[in-house]
XYZ file of C-alpha atoms in Angstrom:
724
model
C 66.647 -75.982 -92.593
C 67.242 -77.192 -96.145
C 65.805 -74.068 -97.851
C 68.237 -71.947 -95.824
C 71.217 -74.068 -96.851
C 70.183 -74.274 -100.502
C 69.615 -70.522 -100.637
C 73.030 -69.764 -99.125
C 74.889 -72.213 -101.379
C 73.263 -71.078 -104.627
C 73.604 -67.390 -103.754
C 77.278 -67.864 -102.950
C 77.718 -69.633 -106.282
C 75.974 -66.786 -108.084
C 78.306 -64.350 -106.356
C 81.371 -66.221 -107.573
C 80.105 -65.735 -111.129
C 80.768 -62.007 -110.847
C 84.085 -62.262 -109.005
C 86.156 -62.098 -112.230
C 84.279 -58.898 -113.122
C 84.589 -57.254 -109.707
C 88.232 -58.382 -109.622
C 88.774 -56.287 -112.737
C 86.646 -53.301 -111.744
C 87.929 -53.028 -108.159
C 91.570 -53.599 -109.017
C 92.554 -50.876 -106.547
C 90.827 -52.521 -103.576
C 92.384 -55.283 -101.506
C 89.113 -57.227 -101.428
C 88.794 -56.890 -105.241
C 85.058 -56.367 -104.868
C 84.289 -59.813 -103.449
C 81.795 -58.440 -100.857
C 79.790 -56.883 -103.705
C 79.894 -59.798 -106.148
C 76.524 -61.262 -105.115
C 74.524 -58.103 -105.708
C 76.494 -57.539 -108.931
C 75.331 -60.921 -110.243
C 71.724 -60.337 -109.198
C 71.740 -56.890 -110.785
C 73.295 -58.063 -114.062
C 70.964 -61.058 -114.369
C 67.917 -58.922 -113.679
C 68.890 -56.205 -116.109
C 69.824 -58.666 -118.849
C 66.656 -60.746 -118.522
C 64.522 -57.602 -118.221
C 65.879 -56.170 -121.468
C 65.592 -59.508 -123.289
C 61.974 -59.803 -122.126
C 61.246 -56.333 -123.486
C 62.701 -57.582 -126.770
C 59.960 -60.223 -126.859
C 61.643 -63.245 -125.276
C 59.636 -65.099 -122.624
C 60.943 -64.016 -119.243
C 61.914 -67.482 -118.021
C 63.931 -68.040 -121.197
C 65.380 -64.544 -120.914
C 66.595 -65.216 -117.373
C 68.301 -68.479 -118.342
C 69.833 -66.755 -121.379
C 71.194 -63.963 -119.193
C 72.637 -66.546 -116.805
C 74.353 -68.422 -119.648
C 75.808 -65.187 -121.031
C 77.113 -64.242 -117.591
C 78.707 -67.675 -117.141
C 80.468 -67.339 -120.503
C 81.659 -63.791 -119.767
C 82.815 -64.806 -116.296
C 84.759 -67.791 -117.615
C 86.412 -65.632 -120.273
C 87.456 -63.005 -117.723
C 88.666 -65.652 -115.290
C 90.895 -67.245 -117.940
C 92.305 -63.860 -118.986
C 93.085 -62.957 -115.378
C 93.954 -66.380 -113.999
C 97.534 -65.487 -113.043
C 96.444 -62.283 -111.268
C 93.571 -64.119 -109.550
C 95.851 -66.889 -108.303
C 98.466 -64.387 -107.136
C 95.815 -62.416 -105.252
C 94.462 -65.556 -103.590
C 97.959 -66.615 -102.582
C 98.882 -63.158 -101.323
C 96.076 -62.582 -98.843
C 92.969 -62.646 -100.989
C 91.926 -66.011 -99.581
C 92.015 -64.617 -96.046
C 89.968 -61.585 -97.025
C 87.415 -63.792 -98.776
C 87.048 -65.943 -95.662
C 86.675 -62.864 -93.435
C 84.024 -61.258 -95.628
C 82.319 -64.618 -96.161
C 82.104 -65.027 -92.390
C 80.574 -61.554 -91.980
C 78.028 -62.149 -94.750
C 77.107 -65.618 -93.485
C 76.750 -64.446 -89.887
C 74.564 -61.540 -90.994
C 72.424 -63.704 -93.252
C 71.887 -66.389 -90.603
C 71.154 -63.790 -87.916
C 68.493 -62.086 -90.011
C 67.056 -65.422 -91.176
C 66.665 -66.307 -87.494
C 64.958 -62.964 -86.903
C 62.500 -63.735 -89.697
C 61.901 -67.242 -88.325
C 60.858 -65.706 -84.988
C 58.144 -63.655 -86.702
C 57.713 -65.013 -90.239
C 54.146 -63.956 -91.066
C 53.841 -62.232 -94.439
C 50.898 -60.262 -93.171
C 50.358 -56.816 -91.685
C 51.121 -53.261 -92.818
C 52.065 -53.442 -96.521
C 53.479 -56.956 -96.622
C 50.552 -58.181 -98.726
C 51.491 -55.608 -101.333
C 55.149 -56.684 -101.245
C 54.233 -60.367 -101.445
C 51.780 -59.798 -104.298
C 54.469 -58.043 -106.353
C 57.050 -60.680 -105.463
C 54.773 -63.568 -106.451
C 53.519 -61.967 -109.666
C 57.052 -61.202 -110.830
C 58.039 -64.783 -109.998
C 55.330 -65.930 -112.441
C 55.369 -63.338 -115.209
C 56.423 -64.267 -118.733
C 56.286 -60.796 -120.279
C 57.424 -57.234 -119.703
C 56.011 -54.895 -118.599
C 54.505 -57.074 -115.865
C 50.824 -57.116 -114.998
C 49.633 -55.388 -111.834
C 48.405 -58.113 -109.429
C 45.862 -55.742 -107.901
C 44.479 -54.289 -111.123
C 44.253 -57.147 -113.605
C 45.014 -56.255 -117.196
C 46.945 -53.111 -116.270
C 50.751 -52.897 -116.189
C 52.600 -52.046 -112.993
C 52.736 -48.342 -112.220
C 55.197 -48.713 -109.377
C 58.934 -49.118 -108.867
C 59.090 -52.868 -109.383
C 62.736 -53.448 -110.361
C 63.804 -54.391 -106.823
C 60.967 -56.890 -106.557
C 62.084 -58.328 -109.887
C 65.654 -58.752 -108.610
C 64.553 -60.866 -105.684
C 61.825 -62.665 -107.620
C 64.602 -63.771 -109.980
C 66.439 -65.285 -107.028
C 63.269 -67.194 -106.186
C 63.128 -68.458 -109.788
C 66.759 -69.590 -109.763
C 66.832 -71.118 -106.276
C 64.477 -74.082 -105.677
C 62.744 -72.637 -102.608
C 58.958 -71.948 -102.387
C 58.012 -68.281 -102.584
C 56.493 -68.174 -99.085
C 59.905 -69.160 -97.710
C 61.940 -67.316 -100.343
C 60.319 -64.014 -99.361
C 61.717 -64.211 -95.829
C 65.084 -65.378 -97.132
C 65.153 -62.332 -99.419
C 64.656 -60.074 -96.398
C 67.511 -61.873 -94.640
C 69.636 -61.549 -97.778
C 69.204 -57.779 -97.860
C 70.159 -57.557 -94.189
C 73.206 -59.755 -94.690
C 74.374 -57.901 -97.800
C 73.930 -54.563 -96.036
C 75.978 -55.680 -93.042
C 78.756 -57.229 -95.131
C 78.821 -54.283 -97.541
C 79.141 -51.690 -94.785
C 81.830 -53.754 -93.041
C 83.800 -53.979 -96.291
C 83.558 -50.239 -96.956
C 84.369 -49.305 -93.358
C 87.395 -51.594 -93.439
C 88.640 -49.741 -96.513
C 88.308 -46.469 -94.592
C 89.614 -47.503 -91.165
C 91.825 -50.532 -91.924
C 90.726 -51.941 -88.569
C 88.263 -54.817 -88.173
C 86.776 -53.648 -84.836
C 85.747 -50.326 -86.360
C 84.531 -52.037 -89.534
C 82.384 -54.459 -87.533
C 81.036 -51.560 -85.475
C 79.973 -49.870 -88.719
C 78.164 -53.010 -89.865
C 76.379 -53.281 -86.532
C 75.365 -49.611 -86.554
C 73.970 -49.885 -90.073
C 72.163 -53.210 -89.874
C 71.653 -54.294 -86.263
C 71.385 -51.375 -83.850
C 68.178 -49.486 -83.224
C 67.598 -45.898 -82.234
C 67.541 -44.766 -78.612
C 63.771 -45.135 -78.271
C 64.241 -48.798 -77.405
C 66.298 -47.785 -74.374
C 63.727 -45.143 -73.411
C 60.934 -47.725 -73.641
C 62.865 -50.187 -71.493
C 63.460 -47.440 -68.927
C 59.777 -46.448 -68.898
C 58.452 -50.010 -68.654
C 61.155 -51.443 -66.449
C 61.451 -54.377 -68.832
C 63.489 -55.134 -71.918
C 61.079 -57.723 -73.309
C 57.928 -55.579 -73.458
C 59.053 -53.108 -76.119
C 56.670 -51.772 -78.751
C 58.685 -52.411 -81.901
C 56.432 -50.129 -83.965
C 56.754 -47.077 -81.688
C 60.488 -46.805 -82.306
C 59.839 -46.277 -86.018
C 57.481 -43.347 -85.384
C 59.466 -41.060 -83.065
C 59.537 -37.628 -84.730
C 56.401 -35.458 -84.644
C 54.512 -37.938 -82.453
C 53.999 -40.460 -85.223
C 53.251 -38.032 -88.046
C 56.521 -39.030 -89.703
C 58.191 -42.386 -90.349
C 61.668 -42.934 -88.893
C 62.398 -46.538 -89.817
C 65.896 -47.999 -89.839
C 67.292 -51.190 -91.406
C 66.889 -53.476 -88.379
C 63.249 -52.462 -88.092
C 62.724 -53.290 -91.778
C 64.289 -56.706 -91.279
C 62.238 -57.742 -88.262
C 59.119 -56.217 -89.809
C 59.642 -58.254 -92.990
C 59.447 -55.151 -95.130
C 60.555 -56.094 -98.653
C 59.913 -52.525 -99.797
C 61.907 -50.481 -102.358
C 63.725 -48.333 -99.761
C 64.996 -51.558 -98.137
C 65.684 -53.647 -101.248
C 67.895 -50.904 -102.692
C 70.406 -51.106 -99.824
C 72.752 -53.725 -101.386
C 72.844 -51.684 -104.606
C 73.616 -48.576 -102.549
C 76.591 -50.474 -101.121
C 77.755 -51.227 -104.662
C 77.478 -47.549 -105.605
C 79.518 -46.493 -102.565
C 82.095 -49.190 -103.308
C 82.604 -47.707 -106.771
C 82.814 -44.144 -105.495
C 85.213 -44.918 -102.649
C 87.674 -46.714 -104.955
C 90.260 -44.003 -105.634
C 91.721 -45.958 -108.565
C 88.458 -45.550 -110.474
C 87.892 -41.832 -110.066
C 91.256 -40.279 -109.168
C 92.548 -38.400 -112.246
C 95.785 -39.592 -113.786
C 98.367 -37.073 -114.857
C 98.307 -36.491 -118.602
C 95.183 -38.583 -119.131
C 92.597 -37.384 -121.643
C 89.425 -36.518 -119.708
C 87.330 -38.173 -122.419
C 89.433 -41.276 -122.990
C 87.852 -44.705 -122.680
C 89.623 -45.400 -119.379
C 88.477 -42.083 -117.908
C 84.841 -42.635 -118.896
C 84.438 -46.303 -117.893
C 83.963 -45.521 -114.159
C 81.218 -43.061 -115.035
C 79.537 -45.649 -117.267
C 79.535 -48.088 -114.336
C 78.216 -45.303 -112.125
C 75.397 -44.618 -114.595
C 74.337 -48.263 -114.596
C 74.340 -48.664 -110.811
C 72.733 -45.274 -110.163
C 70.135 -45.975 -112.845
C 69.290 -49.274 -111.165
C 68.997 -47.587 -107.777
C 66.523 -45.046 -109.125
C 64.204 -47.624 -110.711
C 64.340 -49.667 -107.509
C 63.542 -46.635 -105.328
C 63.120 -43.216 -106.919
C 63.927 -41.497 -103.615
C 67.562 -42.477 -104.184
C 67.887 -39.924 -106.993
C 68.684 -36.679 -105.117
C 70.889 -38.189 -102.425
C 72.546 -40.630 -104.827
C 73.494 -37.848 -107.230
C 74.763 -35.669 -104.367
C 76.973 -38.469 -103.031
C 78.249 -39.254 -106.523
C 79.231 -35.633 -107.179
C 80.880 -35.224 -103.769
C 82.846 -38.483 -103.748
C 83.803 -38.566 -107.422
C 84.909 -34.926 -107.139
C 86.863 -35.242 -103.898
C 90.185 -35.279 -105.731
C 89.890 -31.585 -106.648
C 90.661 -28.870 -104.069
C 87.710 -26.755 -102.984
C 89.331 -23.505 -104.097
C 89.165 -22.176 -106.676
C 85.553 -23.278 -106.935
C 85.361 -23.055 -110.732
C 88.050 -25.117 -112.421
C 88.266 -27.020 -115.649
C 88.374 -30.436 -113.899
C 85.328 -29.540 -111.807
C 83.387 -28.390 -114.867
C 84.420 -31.608 -116.603
C 83.132 -33.589 -113.619
C 79.786 -31.787 -113.707
C 79.516 -32.440 -117.443
C 80.252 -36.106 -116.840
C 77.598 -36.251 -114.119
C 75.048 -34.831 -116.547
C 76.087 -37.619 -118.888
C 75.692 -40.131 -116.042
C 72.112 -38.987 -115.433
C 71.263 -39.137 -119.135
C 72.813 -42.593 -119.448
C 71.041 -43.777 -116.270
C 67.755 -42.736 -117.846
C 68.473 -44.274 -121.255
C 69.703 -47.581 -119.808
C 66.359 -48.043 -118.061
C 64.208 -46.332 -120.674
C 61.672 -49.210 -120.956
C 60.698 -48.595 -117.345
C 60.146 -44.870 -117.806
C 58.147 -45.355 -121.006
C 55.632 -47.427 -119.060
C 55.590 -45.427 -115.846
C 53.487 -42.394 -114.971
C 54.544 -40.692 -111.746
C 51.579 -39.970 -109.451
C 50.910 -36.258 -109.108
C 49.136 -34.174 -106.488
C 48.286 -30.519 -107.029
C 49.659 -28.237 -104.279
C 47.213 -26.303 -102.140
C 46.729 -22.534 -102.447
C 48.864 -21.869 -99.356
C 51.730 -24.160 -100.355
C 54.895 -22.733 -101.898
C 55.941 -25.347 -104.440
C 58.017 -25.762 -107.559
C 56.595 -28.850 -109.175
C 56.377 -31.452 -106.409
C 59.051 -29.813 -104.231
C 57.555 -27.557 -101.560
C 59.103 -25.266 -98.967
C 58.044 -25.294 -95.337
C 60.177 -24.866 -92.217
C 59.479 -27.714 -89.814
C 59.914 -27.676 -86.056
C 61.406 -31.030 -85.225
C 62.008 -31.519 -81.526
C 65.713 -31.733 -80.730
C 64.980 -34.488 -78.203
C 63.165 -36.564 -80.836
C 65.926 -35.969 -83.371
C 68.609 -37.046 -80.900
C 66.529 -40.109 -80.028
C 66.737 -41.188 -83.664
C 70.300 -40.166 -84.568
C 72.115 -39.534 -81.269
C 74.403 -42.566 -81.362
C 75.183 -42.170 -85.064
C 75.888 -38.435 -84.874
C 77.897 -38.331 -81.641
C 81.382 -39.212 -82.995
C 80.910 -37.151 -86.154
C 79.728 -34.014 -84.370
C 82.491 -34.320 -81.777
C 85.177 -34.767 -84.437
C 83.845 -31.768 -86.352
C 83.932 -29.677 -83.171
C 87.573 -30.433 -82.438
C 88.703 -30.348 -86.073
C 86.826 -27.416 -87.584
C 88.587 -24.763 -85.491
C 92.057 -25.607 -86.763
C 90.695 -26.253 -90.235
C 89.396 -22.723 -90.828
C 90.646 -21.055 -94.027
C 94.033 -19.444 -93.672
C 93.127 -16.060 -95.171
C 91.346 -13.440 -93.093
C 88.760 -12.765 -95.818
C 87.798 -16.406 -96.171
C 87.613 -16.859 -92.408
C 85.379 -13.827 -92.021
C 83.156 -15.016 -94.860
C 82.750 -18.437 -93.266
C 82.024 -16.988 -89.825
C 79.431 -14.640 -91.340
C 77.751 -17.530 -93.177
C 77.623 -19.669 -90.037
C 76.284 -16.780 -87.964
C 73.604 -15.973 -90.526
C 72.504 -19.601 -90.755
C 72.427 -20.107 -86.992
C 70.555 -16.856 -86.326
C 68.033 -17.660 -89.059
C 67.461 -21.131 -87.669
C 67.130 -19.785 -84.136
C 64.541 -17.270 -85.294
C 62.639 -20.150 -86.895
C 62.635 -21.861 -83.495
C 64.324 -25.031 -84.738
C 67.399 -26.199 -82.840
C 67.735 -29.127 -85.243
C 68.368 -26.707 -88.106
C 71.058 -24.974 -86.029
C 72.755 -28.321 -85.418
C 72.523 -29.484 -89.030
C 73.716 -26.201 -90.527
C 76.741 -26.391 -88.246
C 77.361 -30.022 -89.258
C 77.135 -29.264 -92.976
C 79.432 -26.231 -92.876
C 81.928 -27.840 -90.506
C 82.040 -31.016 -92.621
C 82.717 -28.943 -95.726
C 85.547 -27.059 -93.999
C 87.081 -30.207 -92.518
C 86.871 -32.178 -95.757
C 88.979 -29.724 -97.713
C 91.273 -28.312 -95.023
C 94.880 -29.536 -94.869
C 94.310 -30.544 -91.241
C 91.754 -33.104 -92.367
C 94.462 -35.074 -94.090
C 96.734 -35.265 -91.077
C 97.690 -38.841 -90.515
C 96.763 -39.802 -94.066
C 99.086 -41.940 -96.082
C 100.908 -40.303 -98.945
C 98.577 -39.699 -101.835
C 95.520 -40.661 -99.830
C 94.512 -37.266 -98.431
C 91.476 -37.218 -100.701
C 90.337 -40.518 -99.217
C 90.326 -38.853 -95.783
C 87.785 -36.452 -97.231
C 85.303 -39.224 -97.975
C 83.939 -39.704 -94.418
C 83.601 -35.944 -93.977
C 81.727 -35.809 -97.272
C 79.438 -38.614 -96.101
C 78.739 -36.516 -93.000
C 78.104 -33.551 -95.270
C 75.684 -35.517 -97.464
C 73.848 -36.914 -94.438
C 73.616 -33.418 -92.966
C 72.208 -31.994 -96.189
C 69.637 -34.810 -96.451
C 68.519 -34.299 -92.853
C 68.482 -30.518 -93.240
C 66.312 -30.867 -96.343
C 63.688 -32.594 -94.177
C 63.453 -29.428 -92.071
C 63.082 -27.070 -95.023
C 61.441 -28.971 -97.875
C 59.020 -31.776 -98.587
C 57.824 -33.552 -101.693
C 54.111 -33.147 -102.252
C 52.259 -36.445 -101.960
C 48.671 -37.585 -101.359
C 48.939 -38.153 -97.601
C 47.294 -34.908 -96.512
C 48.249 -31.828 -94.525
C 48.875 -33.573 -91.204
C 51.284 -36.077 -92.790
C 52.729 -33.604 -95.278
C 56.366 -34.612 -94.713
C 55.841 -38.206 -93.586
C 57.346 -39.765 -96.701
C 60.098 -37.163 -97.120
C 61.379 -37.745 -93.590
C 60.979 -41.509 -94.016
C 63.099 -41.877 -97.122
C 65.790 -39.279 -96.345
C 66.249 -40.390 -92.729
C 66.682 -43.962 -93.949
C 69.443 -42.936 -96.359
C 71.118 -40.707 -93.769
C 71.217 -43.679 -91.372
C 73.449 -45.573 -93.808
C 75.815 -42.658 -94.445
C 76.196 -41.891 -90.746
C 76.752 -45.567 -89.913
C 79.612 -45.659 -92.386
C 81.187 -42.387 -91.226
C 80.741 -42.745 -87.448
C 83.340 -45.493 -86.747
C 85.947 -43.642 -88.827
C 85.234 -40.487 -86.811
C 85.526 -42.474 -83.580
C 88.843 -43.921 -84.728
C 90.176 -40.423 -85.450
C 89.004 -39.138 -82.074
C 90.695 -41.963 -80.179
C 93.924 -41.543 -82.167
C 94.209 -37.788 -81.510
C 96.692 -36.280 -79.087
C 94.599 -34.582 -76.416
C 95.701 -31.920 -73.933
C 93.421 -33.609 -71.419
C 94.828 -37.111 -71.018
C 91.572 -38.918 -70.028
C 89.751 -37.618 -73.152
C 90.069 -40.798 -75.279
C 88.790 -42.943 -72.421
C 85.848 -40.641 -71.788
C 84.965 -40.592 -75.500
C 85.215 -44.375 -75.748
C 83.031 -44.780 -72.657
C 80.417 -42.341 -73.980
C 80.328 -44.117 -77.341
C 80.082 -47.499 -75.643
C 77.154 -46.233 -73.569
C 75.357 -44.983 -76.682
C 75.965 -48.263 -78.521
C 74.692 -50.258 -75.550
C 71.606 -48.038 -75.352
C 71.061 -48.612 -79.075
C 71.292 -52.365 -78.438
C 68.196 -52.189 -76.237
C 65.911 -52.274 -79.276
C 67.333 -55.348 -81.061
C 67.938 -57.206 -77.785
C 64.501 -56.435 -76.381
C 62.563 -57.213 -79.545
C 64.532 -60.403 -80.156
C 64.125 -61.628 -76.582
C 60.405 -60.888 -76.600
C 59.836 -62.694 -79.871
C 62.068 -65.631 -79.012
C 60.159 -66.220 -75.787
C 56.879 -66.541 -77.653
C 57.990 -68.182 -80.880
C 60.446 -70.921 -79.952
C 57.861 -73.664 -80.414
C 56.849 -72.558 -83.906
C 59.873 -70.768 -85.350
C 59.762 -71.188 -89.124
C 60.687 -69.372 -92.314
C 57.297 -70.202 -93.844
C 55.599 -66.833 -94.210
C 52.179 -68.425 -94.722
C 52.215 -70.722 -91.690
C 49.836 -68.300 -89.959
C 47.299 -68.986 -92.734
C 47.329 -72.699 -92.009
C 46.657 -71.950 -88.333
C 44.152 -69.093 -88.601
C 42.481 -69.626 -91.999
C 42.974 -73.312 -92.871
C 40.360 -73.397 -95.635
C 41.744 -70.319 -97.387
C 45.240 -71.712 -96.938
C 44.305 -74.982 -98.603
C 42.846 -73.112 -101.582
C 45.876 -70.812 -101.835
C 48.222 -73.780 -101.645
C 46.297 -75.534 -104.412
C 46.428 -72.432 -106.614
C 50.185 -72.057 -106.066
C 50.846 -75.680 -106.986
C 48.305 -76.208 -109.753
C 47.839 -72.956 -111.665
C 50.445 -71.751 -114.140
C 50.813 -68.324 -115.678
C 48.731 -65.339 -114.602
C 45.024 -66.131 -114.999
C 42.740 -63.644 -113.243
C 41.124 -64.586 -109.951
C 38.183 -62.660 -108.546
C 38.046 -62.075 -104.794
C 36.360 -59.570 -102.500
C 37.909 -56.123 -102.239
C 37.983 -54.165 -99.013
C 40.063 -52.221 -96.521
C 43.823 -51.853 -96.990
C 46.319 -53.191 -94.447
C 43.927 -56.072 -93.835
C 43.199 -59.660 -94.889
C 41.584 -58.516 -98.135
C 43.428 -59.387 -101.381
C 44.741 -62.532 -99.708
C 44.439 -64.741 -102.812
C 46.287 -62.380 -105.142
C 48.925 -61.568 -102.514
C 49.699 -65.173 -101.633
C 49.637 -66.566 -105.176
C 50.620 -63.658 -107.429
C 47.533 -64.219 -109.579
C 46.085 -60.855 -110.647
C 42.715 -59.856 -109.266
C 40.275 -57.275 -110.587
C 40.848 -54.937 -107.639
C 43.101 -55.455 -104.633
C 43.637 -52.610 -102.175
C 41.843 -49.745 -103.882
C 43.458 -46.972 -101.876
C 46.941 -48.140 -102.923
C 45.966 -48.320 -106.570
C 44.470 -44.849 -106.186
C 47.765 -43.513 -104.838
C 49.816 -45.173 -107.575
C 47.500 -44.047 -110.368
C 46.651 -40.508 -109.204
C 43.133 -41.606 -108.234
C 42.026 -42.658 -111.704
C 38.212 -43.080 -111.847
C 38.698 -46.680 -112.977
C 39.911 -47.624 -109.500
C 36.577 -46.854 -107.852
C 34.750 -48.253 -110.867
C 36.473 -51.621 -110.495
C 35.836 -51.622 -106.776
C 32.095 -51.219 -107.310
C 32.079 -53.755 -110.147
C 33.682 -56.420 -107.953
C 30.913 -55.887 -105.416
C 28.344 -55.989 -108.185
C 29.619 -59.363 -109.403
C 29.401 -60.920 -105.950
C 26.018 -59.351 -105.101
C 24.267 -60.115 -108.417
C 21.445 -62.661 -108.334
C 22.512 -64.509 -111.507
C 25.677 -65.099 -113.485
C 24.034 -63.764 -116.632
C 23.820 -60.295 -115.064
C 27.602 -60.078 -114.690
C 28.885 -62.328 -117.482
C 30.009 -59.309 -119.501
C 32.007 -57.958 -116.555
C 33.663 -61.306 -115.953
C 34.569 -61.524 -119.633
C 35.909 -57.961 -119.726
C 38.339 -58.691 -116.912
C 39.216 -62.189 -118.221
C 38.228 -63.798 -114.917
C 39.056 -67.524 -114.854
C 38.734 -68.276 -111.148
C 36.288 -66.966 -108.534
C 37.134 -67.269 -104.845
C 34.462 -67.653 -102.201
C 35.710 -67.779 -98.622
C 34.922 -66.259 -95.252
C 35.402 -62.653 -96.434
C 33.121 -63.144 -99.425
C 30.505 -64.851 -97.260
C 30.658 -61.970 -94.773
C 30.372 -59.186 -97.369
C 28.267 -60.762 -100.132
C 26.281 -63.645 -98.646
C 23.117 -62.940 -100.641
C 24.684 -63.388 -104.079
C 26.980 -66.368 -103.666
C 24.472 -69.099 -104.531
C 24.732 -68.314 -108.247
C 28.338 -69.557 -108.382
C 27.174 -73.133 -107.689
C 26.391 -73.341 -111.411
C 30.143 -73.193 -112.124
C 32.515 -76.163 -111.860
C 34.461 -76.347 -108.600
C 38.214 -76.191 -109.120
C 38.951 -76.622 -105.424
C 36.886 -76.768 -102.268
C 37.492 -77.265 -98.575
C 35.274 -76.209 -95.694
C 34.086 -72.621 -96.150
C 36.364 -71.887 -99.101
C 35.599 -72.743 -102.700
C 37.425 -71.765 -105.872
C 35.200 -71.885 -108.957
C 36.513 -72.157 -112.496
C 34.926 -70.292 -115.393
C 36.998 -71.519 -118.300
């Protein structure tokens, strides 16, 4: 229990450090940015320490220096704004803080409980995540060393891992517990961030809480379908629900799946930063033009500088955020201009600023790009590609698509249906042009045999019409019509992202059968967040409308309630199933399974974690991915000569050195004498050699030679030898 309490207390304290800054930045928001203060602190500390480390300062010192600088800056801002801060607290700010604190705490504790029910940091790619997390918790230099290819720098998007590794450095909690608390932190920050943004849009807590639940807690409809098929809610296959479209040839994960799976992966870690980006963009005070203001004045450019920093961080956490993040930024920052005429001076100025944002986002994180080489795969002779972007019309089943997004899309599609008709352009020419465009798109999609394209084209065009039609602003407060556009633009962005999955894919090394696996994975995940934020606002508008058919609001509310309840089947079923089997051993210790299943390896790993400082190289057997191989490097963060070779091959465009190292590791273990492989051990700076059950299984004939080395640690079948 104590690690949970310590983590919560310290993280809350870190969040308060940034409150004076968010208070200043989000001066137009009633919450003054409090729900986003925690991720602001983590982001600023990580960026500051990262840059100081690149300047040659040891990373631990750099992190403390960044913390001291932030404390000083925070104190200075707090003193300068003390009267405004006190007035805000007295005038309702304290109540808002308590409300958002309650949402964050409830979310954090709920997801920590979920992790305690299934805490193992093992399975799928969790060893990769844990290896990165542990190495970055130990590193003293930048760029960091790859834990699975000793001596080589990372060639992966590691900034998100660094953010959460920094939390593990600052909070006195062991890494095997901190990892699970980081997963819970992401879930809690996502829930509280979405609730805060939805409250800004709807001004009603029930709708805001519904948005948070849709984003972070609900599953897709496959959980309900499984329960129906099996006649039981506690026998669900949690994995199946993340592989719905194309019979498992694509990935359709959603935030709750990532939380219960323990997936500290870039697409998941970026979610709190995505909330910060949306908070900036939805604050009309930041981006709404002021009459008579110079477009290039300091005040006018500051929001775009903040946007560049946050967007730049998102991209180096997860590069898949680039296209959708830029699209959302352009749409939301530009929502204050009317759609027609299309070409205006303010719109051209906005586009010029966005180019500047992209350049600044690149320059701010230049050290990362200088050390990163994006993996490349040559397109096949029958693929139509421009660079890595390829065109191919998919044939997603409408039933599968609705299974994934039915509950999230229902209120938005229904609102577009009832709003688009009266939102059509007033002029005959414009109306005819729109009708022709819709007809052409629908006919083309129908000819392609893809009902999903028909649906998404209609959503995109209807959202565009509704966002900029006068009818869309009905019911809006004076001067806030542009804010009523924001949910429609979120629907538009989600529709474009989902439509892109049907028409395009990014070329990657996963082969012809899985050609769009990663594209669907990353874009569906982002669309889930946008739809979760827009759906409750759409539902609110539907229920507030005056209907010719009196029972309509009740029918809509009942239909939405049914969809939400069906979406609850997944979290309820998975939680109940896990709770029934884990109550006796619920823990946040992600390595408890090691102590039970591999006690000798666990003892050696525990000794290495406690006794070895820095990043000396440890040699261990290399083998199949998604398995128990690379267990020493993953659980300690110590670099090994070769971890999962197929992953390194993907990250490094199948460099020959990957296979070379793989064979050399086997050569070291199989050699008859140490003299035969001394040069190899020296080349890779190997200080420790692990011999456990895997090594005995794969290399039994050559292990006797290591008895000539001093034993650093030994227990049962596991021995760690020391070379130096």
